Amino acid sequence: MQALGAPALAMGATFLAFGAAVAEAGLSLGWALICTGAVYGMAGQLVLLQVAAGGGAALPATIAATAANARFLPMAVAIAPLLGRAGRRWWALPFIAITPWAAGMRVLPNLPEVSRLPWFLGFALASWCVGLAATATGHLAAPHLPADLRAALLFANPLYFCLLLAADARRPGVGPALLAGVLAAPLAYGLGGAWGLPLAGLVGGTLAFLWGRWR
């Protein structure tokens, strides 16, 4: 049930906008659902949509979407120790995205080890289903959603994630990581493209790690 409160509203708004953008690009509802279900990361989905709408080839589009979602690799490394035994925690891998990851990092340390993976899978599967439902709704409702509203809805989930991080800023290591991320943000803007965000994250994360070791 925890996944169906504020996390669902934030995710739903973002995926609603994505579904509408797919419809506006002239792509089918099936394409939108496959993209959401398989990619399950808004940055990668938007890159894939941009290439597909422009008539780009499948291989470059796949590579670009993979690069845009490269941030999930360090997220998976960070949450893996909280998910219990190595043989079972691989089940969680397809569902690691911003909202389940942020919720898991807050809740899992306070749960018994035997309950952690079931909790995460339940939360993540519910979030995934919300994403699919919102994508379909956005695709069908596209004619009734103004372009400015769609653009604003895309920022709902990142804003929710930022609020979660701000609430945890007093925890050890979180404050320096946030500051390093802010300082590295211009690098993402300057580089642009699919690699700008992952490289900025790598630089910011490395700075935060080095700061923590020095302290």
C-alpha positions as a Python dict, from the first residue, in 0.01 Angstrom:
ca = {
    (1, 'M'): (0, 0, 0),
    (2, 'Q'): (293, 236, 55),
    (3, 'A'): (354, 246, -319),
    (4, 'L'): (1, 369, -390),
    (5, 'G'): (25, 699, -202),
    (6, 'A'): (250, 994, -287),
    (7, 'P'): (494, 776, -491),
    (8, 'A'): (210, 664, -719),
    (9, 'L'): (91, 1022, -771),
    (10, 'A'): (441, 1140, -861),
    (11, 'M'): (511, 848, -1094),
    (12, 'G'): (163, 860, -1243),
    (13, 'A'): (196, 1225, -1339),
    (14, 'T'): (528, 1166, -1515),
    (15, 'F'): (418, 855, -1705),
    (16, 'L'): (88, 1023, -1795),
    (17, 'A'): (287, 1294, -1969),
    (18, 'F'): (501, 1032, -2142),
    (19, 'G'): (198, 848, -2277),
    (20, 'A'): (60, 1175, -2414),
    (21, 'A'): (395, 1259, -2575),
    (22, 'V'): (400, 919, -2748),
    (23, 'A'): (52, 979, -2886),
    (24, 'E'): (151, 1325, -3008),
    (25, 'A'): (450, 1172, -3187),
    (26, 'G'): (213, 945, -3378),
    (27, 'L'): (329, 621, -3214),
    (28, 'S'): (89, 352, -3096),
    (29, 'L'): (-35, 267, -2747),
    (30, 'G'): (142, -68, -2776),
    (31, 'W'): (473, 109, -2841),
    (32, 'A'): (419, 330, -2537),
    (33, 'L'): (343, 33, -2308),
    (34, 'I'): (637, -173, -2432),
    (35, 'C'): (869, 125, -2384),
    (36, 'T'): (747, 187, -2030),
    (37, 'G'): (745, -180, -1934),
    (38, 'A'): (1085, -268, -2079),
    (39, 'V'): (1288, 53, -2033),
    (40, 'Y'): (1120, 173, -1710),
    (41, 'G'): (1330, 486, -1677),
    (42, 'M'): (1199, 821, -1794),
    (43, 'A'): (1530, 956, -1924),
    (44, 'G'): (1583, 649, -2140),
    (45, 'Q'): (1221, 646, -2251),
    (46, 'L'): (1236, 1007, -2365),
    (47, 'V'): (1557, 945, -2559),
    (48, 'L'): (1400, 641, -2723),
    (49, 'L'): (1088, 840, -2807),
    (50, 'Q'): (1291, 1122, -2960),
    (51, 'V'): (1482, 882, -3185),
    (52, 'A'): (1174, 678, -3280),
    (53, 'A'): (967, 986, -3358),
    (54, 'G'): (1245, 1112, -3584),
    (55, 'G'): (1264, 785, -3774),
    (56, 'G'): (1600, 682, -3630),
    (57, 'A'): (1742, 330, -3645),
    (58, 'A'): (1675, 78, -3367),
    (59, 'L'): (2036, 13, -3265),
    (60, 'P'): (2139, 377, -3205),
    (61, 'A'): (1812, 433, -3019),
    (62, 'T'): (1876, 134, -2792),
    (63, 'I'): (2232, 246, -2720),
    (64, 'A'): (2118, 600, -2641),
    (65, 'A'): (1842, 479, -2408),
    (66, 'T'): (2083, 245, -2229),
    (67, 'A'): (2332, 528, -2177),
    (68, 'A'): (2058, 757, -2042),
    (69, 'N'): (1959, 493, -1787),
    (70, 'A'): (2317, 412, -1687),
    (71, 'R'): (2247, 579, -1352),
    (72, 'F'): (2063, 263, -1246),
    (73, 'L'): (2392, 72, -1222),
    (74, 'P'): (2530, 260, -917),
    (75, 'M'): (2179, 264, -771),
    (76, 'A'): (2166, -116, -796),
    (77, 'V'): (2509, -146, -635),
    (78, 'A'): (2399, 78, -348),
    (79, 'I'): (2077, -108, -269),
    (80, 'A'): (2202, -464, -330),
    (81, 'P'): (2342, -516, 25),
    (82, 'L'): (2000, -430, 169),
    (83, 'L'): (1816, -696, -30),
    (84, 'G'): (1945, -1007, 144),
    (85, 'R'): (2108, -1312, -8),
    (86, 'A'): (2284, -1266, -341),
    (87, 'G'): (2100, -1552, -513),
    (88, 'R'): (1757, -1401, -455),
    (89, 'R'): (1820, -1028, -481),
    (90, 'W'): (1868, -1053, -858),
    (91, 'W'): (1488, -1074, -881),
    (92, 'A'): (1477, -705, -793),
    (93, 'L'): (1710, -596, -1073),
    (94, 'P'): (1448, -526, -1347),
    (95, 'F'): (1249, -301, -1111),
    (96, 'I'): (1521, -69, -986),
    (97, 'A'): (1411, 283, -1073),
    (98, 'I'): (1412, 617, -895),
    (99, 'T'): (1093, 577, -690),
    (100, 'P'): (1139, 216, -568),
    (101, 'W'): (1508, 278, -505),
    (102, 'A'): (1448, 592, -298),
    (103, 'A'): (1176, 422, -94),
    (104, 'G'): (1390, 112, -46),
    (105, 'M'): (1691, 304, 77),
    (106, 'R'): (1470, 465, 343),
    (107, 'V'): (1268, 162, 455),
    (108, 'L'): (1481, -150, 403),
    (109, 'P'): (1743, -82, 675),
    (110, 'N'): (1464, -87, 937),
    (111, 'L'): (1316, -422, 822),
    (112, 'P'): (1423, -774, 918),
    (113, 'E'): (1645, -921, 647),
    (114, 'V'): (1391, -1189, 556),
    (115, 'S'): (1127, -921, 482),
    (116, 'R'): (1338, -687, 273),
    (117, 'L'): (1321, -847, -71),
    (118, 'P'): (945, -923, -52),
    (119, 'W'): (879, -563, 56),
    (120, 'F'): (1088, -421, -227),
    (121, 'L'): (935, -649, -490),
    (122, 'G'): (585, -561, -375),
    (123, 'F'): (657, -188, -382),
    (124, 'A'): (841, -206, -715),
    (125, 'L'): (578, -418, -891),
    (126, 'A'): (303, -184, -775),
    (127, 'S'): (504, 115, -903),
    (128, 'W'): (565, -60, -1236),
    (129, 'C'): (192, -126, -1278),
    (130, 'V'): (116, 238, -1194),
    (131, 'G'): (362, 343, -1464),
    (132, 'L'): (193, 120, -1723),
    (133, 'A'): (-157, 236, -1629),
    (134, 'A'): (-58, 602, -1634),
    (135, 'T'): (115, 561, -1972),
    (136, 'A'): (-202, 412, -2121),
    (137, 'T'): (-417, 685, -1968),
    (138, 'G'): (-190, 958, -2100),
    (139, 'H'): (-190, 809, -2450),
    (140, 'L'): (-569, 794, -2458),
    (141, 'A'): (-615, 1139, -2301),
    (142, 'A'): (-350, 1312, -2514),
    (143, 'P'): (-597, 1529, -2712),
    (144, 'H'): (-721, 1681, -2385),
    (145, 'L'): (-381, 1759, -2227),
    (146, 'P'): (-219, 2093, -2318),
    (147, 'A'): (149, 2083, -2410),
    (148, 'D'): (247, 2308, -2117),
    (149, 'L'): (72, 2075, -1871),
    (150, 'R'): (247, 1770, -2016),
    (151, 'A'): (585, 1941, -1982),
    (152, 'A'): (512, 2027, -1619),
    (153, 'L'): (394, 1674, -1535),
    (154, 'L'): (725, 1528, -1653),
    (155, 'F'): (895, 1698, -1358),
    (156, 'A'): (661, 1560, -1091),
    (157, 'N'): (861, 1245, -1017),
    (158, 'P'): (1206, 1414, -1015),
    (159, 'L'): (1061, 1678, -780),
    (160, 'Y'): (930, 1407, -548),
    (161, 'F'): (1273, 1242, -550),
    (162, 'C'): (1439, 1574, -465),
    (163, 'L'): (1203, 1621, -170),
    (164, 'L'): (1293, 1274, -40),
    (165, 'L'): (1662, 1358, -64),
    (166, 'A'): (1609, 1689, 115),
    (167, 'A'): (1431, 1508, 398),
    (168, 'D'): (1734, 1279, 437),
    (169, 'A'): (1994, 1554, 415),
    (170, 'R'): (2089, 1516, 782),
    (171, 'R'): (2181, 1150, 743),
    (172, 'P'): (2557, 1076, 723),
    (173, 'G'): (2693, 1122, 373),
    (174, 'V'): (2370, 1249, 219),
    (175, 'G'): (2440, 1623, 251),
    (176, 'P'): (2781, 1613, 78),
    (177, 'A'): (2636, 1393, -195),
    (178, 'L'): (2357, 1644, -260),
    (179, 'L'): (2601, 1935, -270),
    (180, 'A'): (2835, 1748, -505),
    (181, 'G'): (2541, 1667, -731),
    (182, 'V'): (2439, 2032, -749),
    (183, 'L'): (2795, 2137, -831),
    (184, 'A'): (2819, 1873, -1105),
    (185, 'A'): (2482, 1965, -1262),
    (186, 'P'): (2629, 2225, -1503),
    (187, 'L'): (2848, 1947, -1644),
    (188, 'A'): (2535, 1750, -1741),
    (189, 'Y'): (2390, 2059, -1909),
    (190, 'G'): (2716, 2138, -2088),
    (191, 'L'): (2774, 1787, -2220),
    (192, 'G'): (2410, 1722, -2306),
    (193, 'G'): (2305, 1412, -2494),
    (194, 'A'): (2268, 1068, -2342),
    (195, 'W'): (2600, 1073, -2156),
    (196, 'G'): (2576, 1412, -1986),
    (197, 'L'): (2374, 1301, -1683),
    (198, 'P'): (2567, 976, -1610),
    (199, 'L'): (2904, 1152, -1637),
    (200, 'A'): (2791, 1437, -1414),
    (201, 'G'): (2666, 1181, -1164),
    (202, 'L'): (2999, 999, -1177),
    (203, 'V'): (3190, 1321, -1113),
    (204, 'G'): (2956, 1437, -836),
    (205, 'G'): (2948, 1096, -669),
    (206, 'T'): (3325, 1066, -680),
    (207, 'L'): (3365, 1409, -521),
    (208, 'A'): (3121, 1316, -244),
    (209, 'F'): (3300, 987, -183),
    (210, 'L'): (3642, 1152, -165),
    (211, 'W'): (3505, 1418, 69),
    (212, 'G'): (3365, 1147, 296),
    (213, 'R'): (3696, 960, 302),
    (214, 'W'): (3888, 1282, 375),
    (215, 'R'): (3652, 1371, 661),
}
